[in-house]
């Protein structure tokens, strides 16, 4: 699967921990657990509709297969959770997961993301 750039401008946001932080942290943890357990169906349910569509369109395979076979990181330690409005970032020492808040709740819009010094994050799934 080709890496793609997540075109997000992410600003530093300071704030206290909240229930929103716990919610997005839980979704990211559930996603990583599903990937680790090779449960593509559960992992794909955590993705936004647009990400699922793009993943299937670009690969020609079902989301469940692509997520399971993507080699996404799952063993890193949680470092930081940042929520700003309808955007969130969950940072692990081996991965960054981006989430967006939609009408049906928080969904993952980027996973397997690594920062680049010269541009936007590179994400395996976005």
PDB file of C-alpha atoms in Angstrom:
ATOM      1  CA  UNK A   1       0.000   0.000   0.000  1.00  0.00           C
ATOM      2  CA  UNK A   2       1.427   3.394  -0.903  1.00  0.00           C
ATOM      3  CA  UNK A   3       1.918   5.993   1.780  1.00  0.00           C
ATOM      4  CA  UNK A   4      -0.117   9.151   1.348  1.00  0.00           C
ATOM      5  CA  UNK A   5       0.186  12.596   2.838  1.00  0.00           C
ATOM      6  CA  UNK A   6      -2.325  13.707   5.389  1.00  0.00           C
ATOM      7  CA  UNK A   7      -2.905  17.342   4.617  1.00  0.00           C
ATOM      8  CA  UNK A   8      -3.490  18.605   8.104  1.00  0.00           C
ATOM      9  CA  UNK A   9      -2.102  21.669   9.665  1.00  0.00           C
ATOM     10  CA  UNK A  10      -1.780  20.795  13.302  1.00  0.00           C
ATOM     11  CA  UNK A  11      -1.253  23.573  15.790  1.00  0.00           C
ATOM     12  CA  UNK A  12      -0.073  23.174  19.332  1.00  0.00           C
ATOM     13  CA  UNK A  13      -2.994  23.240  21.709  1.00  0.00           C
ATOM     14  CA  UNK A  14      -2.629  23.398  25.455  1.00  0.00           C
ATOM     15  CA  UNK A  15      -5.400  22.246  27.726  1.00  0.00           C
ATOM     16  CA  UNK A  16      -6.573  19.957  30.430  1.00  0.00           C
ATOM     17  CA  UNK A  17      -7.510  16.334  29.990  1.00  0.00           C
ATOM     18  CA  UNK A  18     -11.201  15.853  29.335  1.00  0.00           C
ATOM     19  CA  UNK A  19     -13.792  13.230  28.528  1.00  0.00           C
ATOM     20  CA  UNK A  20     -13.197  14.088  24.845  1.00  0.00           C
ATOM     21  CA  UNK A  21      -9.529  13.159  25.306  1.00  0.00           C
ATOM     22  CA  UNK A  22     -10.560   9.842  26.857  1.00  0.00           C
ATOM     23  CA  UNK A  23     -13.020   9.178  24.026  1.00  0.00           C
ATOM     24  CA  UNK A  24     -10.516   9.729  21.223  1.00  0.00           C
ATOM     25  CA  UNK A  25      -7.823   7.838  23.133  1.00  0.00           C
ATOM     26  CA  UNK A  26     -10.247   4.907  23.475  1.00  0.00           C
ATOM     27  CA  UNK A  27     -11.077   4.895  19.762  1.00  0.00           C
ATOM     28  CA  UNK A  28      -7.398   4.939  18.817  1.00  0.00           C
ATOM     29  CA  UNK A  29      -6.674   2.134  21.309  1.00  0.00           C
ATOM     30  CA  UNK A  30      -9.614   0.080  19.974  1.00  0.00           C
ATOM     31  CA  UNK A  31      -8.339   0.564  16.423  1.00  0.00           C
ATOM     32  CA  UNK A  32      -4.801  -0.502  17.321  1.00  0.00           C
ATOM     33  CA  UNK A  33      -6.148  -3.491  19.253  1.00  0.00           C
ATOM     34  CA  UNK A  34      -8.283  -4.553  16.286  1.00  0.00           C
ATOM     35  CA  UNK A  35      -5.296  -4.257  13.934  1.00  0.00           C
ATOM     36  CA  UNK A  36      -3.115  -6.240  16.355  1.00  0.00           C
ATOM     37  CA  UNK A  37      -5.825  -8.947  16.566  1.00  0.00           C
ATOM     38  CA  UNK A  38      -6.157  -8.978  12.740  1.00  0.00           C
ATOM     39  CA  UNK A  39      -9.837  -7.943  13.090  1.00  0.00           C
ATOM     40  CA  UNK A  40     -10.176  -5.867   9.926  1.00  0.00           C
ATOM     41  CA  UNK A  41     -13.936  -5.470  10.328  1.00  0.00           C
ATOM     42  CA  UNK A  42     -13.631  -3.852  13.763  1.00  0.00           C
ATOM     43  CA  UNK A  43     -10.699  -1.686  12.635  1.00  0.00           C
ATOM     44  CA  UNK A  44     -12.615  -0.433   9.582  1.00  0.00           C
ATOM     45  CA  UNK A  45     -15.603   0.540  11.718  1.00  0.00           C
ATOM     46  CA  UNK A  46     -13.322   3.061  13.462  1.00  0.00           C
ATOM     47  CA  UNK A  47     -12.421   4.766  10.155  1.00  0.00           C
ATOM     48  CA  UNK A  48     -14.360   7.656   8.630  1.00  0.00           C
ATOM     49  CA  UNK A  49     -16.531   6.851   5.627  1.00  0.00           C
ATOM     50  CA  UNK A  50     -14.228   8.862   3.353  1.00  0.00           C
ATOM     51  CA  UNK A  51     -11.113   7.006   4.526  1.00  0.00           C
ATOM     52  CA  UNK A  52     -12.785   3.608   4.046  1.00  0.00           C
ATOM     53  CA  UNK A  53     -13.915   4.624   0.559  1.00  0.00           C
ATOM     54  CA  UNK A  54     -10.483   5.962  -0.430  1.00  0.00           C
ATOM     55  CA  UNK A  55      -8.711   2.902   0.964  1.00  0.00           C
ATOM     56  CA  UNK A  56     -10.904   0.539  -1.053  1.00  0.00           C
ATOM     57  CA  UNK A  57     -10.757   2.695  -4.181  1.00  0.00           C
ATOM     58  CA  UNK A  58      -6.968   3.002  -4.187  1.00  0.00           C
ATOM     59  CA  UNK A  59      -6.321  -0.660  -3.382  1.00  0.00           C
ATOM     60  CA  UNK A  60      -9.116  -2.435  -5.209  1.00  0.00           C
ATOM     61  CA  UNK A  61      -9.606  -4.553  -2.072  1.00  0.00           C
ATOM     62  CA  UNK A  62     -12.050  -4.480   0.811  1.00  0.00           C
ATOM     63  CA  UNK A  63     -11.137  -2.232   3.737  1.00  0.00           C
ATOM     64  CA  UNK A  64     -10.947  -5.217   6.090  1.00  0.00           C
ATOM     65  CA  UNK A  65      -8.249  -6.837   3.966  1.00  0.00           C
ATOM     66  CA  UNK A  66      -6.229  -3.653   3.431  1.00  0.00           C
ATOM     67  CA  UNK A  67      -6.189  -2.630   7.110  1.00  0.00           C
ATOM     68  CA  UNK A  68      -5.260  -6.132   8.181  1.00  0.00           C
ATOM     69  CA  UNK A  69      -2.406  -6.336   5.654  1.00  0.00           C
ATOM     70  CA  UNK A  70      -1.107  -2.757   5.973  1.00  0.00           C
ATOM     71  CA  UNK A  71       1.472  -3.494   8.665  1.00  0.00           C
ATOM     72  CA  UNK A  72       0.229  -0.654  10.842  1.00  0.00           C
ATOM     73  CA  UNK A  73       2.123  -0.055  14.100  1.00  0.00           C
ATOM     74  CA  UNK A  74       0.398  -1.384  17.215  1.00  0.00           C
ATOM     75  CA  UNK A  75       2.990  -1.749  19.957  1.00  0.00           C
ATOM     76  CA  UNK A  76       4.014   1.821  20.793  1.00  0.00           C
ATOM     77  CA  UNK A  77       3.443   3.611  24.060  1.00  0.00           C
ATOM     78  CA  UNK A  78       0.852   6.384  24.291  1.00  0.00           C
ATOM     79  CA  UNK A  79       2.583   9.769  24.480  1.00  0.00           C
ATOM     80  CA  UNK A  80      -0.068  12.468  24.076  1.00  0.00           C
ATOM     81  CA  UNK A  81      -3.721  13.123  23.248  1.00  0.00           C
ATOM     82  CA  UNK A  82      -4.704  16.514  21.829  1.00  0.00           C
ATOM     83  CA  UNK A  83      -8.251  17.575  20.989  1.00  0.00           C
ATOM     84  CA  UNK A  84      -8.977  20.889  19.280  1.00  0.00           C
ATOM     85  CA  UNK A  85     -12.551  21.501  18.188  1.00  0.00           C
ATOM     86  CA  UNK A  86     -13.549  18.676  15.842  1.00  0.00           C
ATOM     87  CA  UNK A  87      -9.990  17.427  15.271  1.00  0.00           C
ATOM     88  CA  UNK A  88      -7.867  15.186  17.472  1.00  0.00           C
ATOM     89  CA  UNK A  89      -4.415  13.676  17.460  1.00  0.00           C
ATOM     90  CA  UNK A  90      -3.332  10.617  19.437  1.00  0.00           C
ATOM     91  CA  UNK A  91       0.440  10.328  19.507  1.00  0.00           C
ATOM     92  CA  UNK A  92       2.257   7.082  20.230  1.00  0.00           C
ATOM     93  CA  UNK A  93       6.010   6.669  20.110  1.00  0.00           C
ATOM     94  CA  UNK A  94       5.666   4.656  16.860  1.00  0.00           C
ATOM     95  CA  UNK A  95       2.613   6.248  15.230  1.00  0.00           C
ATOM     96  CA  UNK A  96       0.242   9.195  15.145  1.00  0.00           C
ATOM     97  CA  UNK A  97      -3.502   8.704  14.652  1.00  0.00           C
ATOM     98  CA  UNK A  98      -5.694  11.605  13.523  1.00  0.00           C
ATOM     99  CA  UNK A  99      -9.416  11.696  14.254  1.00  0.00           C
ATOM    100  CA  UNK A 100     -12.299  13.912  13.191  1.00  0.00           C
ATOM    101  CA  UNK A 101     -15.636  14.416  14.877  1.00  0.00           C
ATOM    102  CA  UNK A 102     -18.587  13.647  12.611  1.00  0.00           C
ATOM    103  CA  UNK A 103     -22.344  13.454  13.159  1.00  0.00           C
ATOM    104  CA  UNK A 104     -21.976   9.849  14.328  1.00  0.00           C
ATOM    105  CA  UNK A 105     -19.053  10.573  16.644  1.00  0.00           C
ATOM    106  CA  UNK A 106     -15.271  10.449  16.390  1.00  0.00           C
ATOM    107  CA  UNK A 107     -13.711   8.521  13.495  1.00  0.00           C
ATOM    108  CA  UNK A 108     -10.134   7.937  12.385  1.00  0.00           C
ATOM    109  CA  UNK A 109      -9.050  10.011   9.400  1.00  0.00           C
ATOM    110  CA  UNK A 110      -5.370   9.009   9.419  1.00  0.00           C
ATOM    111  CA  UNK A 111      -3.392   6.112  10.908  1.00  0.00           C
ATOM    112  CA  UNK A 112       0.135   4.851  10.633  1.00  0.00           C
ATOM    113  CA  UNK A 113       1.235   8.473  10.366  1.00  0.00           C
ATOM    114  CA  UNK A 114       4.801   9.703  10.752  1.00  0.00           C
ATOM    115  CA  UNK A 115       5.861  13.336  10.841  1.00  0.00           C
ATOM    116  CA  UNK A 116       8.145  14.723   8.176  1.00  0.00           C
ATOM    117  CA  UNK A 117      10.475  17.638   8.720  1.00  0.00           C
ATOM    118  CA  UNK A 118       9.656  19.148   5.324  1.00  0.00           C
ATOM    119  CA  UNK A 119       5.906  18.676   5.008  1.00  0.00           C
ATOM    120  CA  UNK A 120       2.691  17.074   6.166  1.00  0.00           C
ATOM    121  CA  UNK A 121       2.471  13.727   7.928  1.00  0.00           C
ATOM    122  CA  UNK A 122       2.872  10.588   5.830  1.00  0.00           C
ATOM    123  CA  UNK A 123       0.062   8.167   6.664  1.00  0.00           C
ATOM    124  CA  UNK A 124      -0.355   4.541   5.660  1.00  0.00           C
ATOM    125  CA  UNK A 125      -4.123   4.921   5.937  1.00  0.00           C
ATOM    126  CA  UNK A 126      -5.805   8.258   5.188  1.00  0.00           C
TER     127      UNK A 126
END
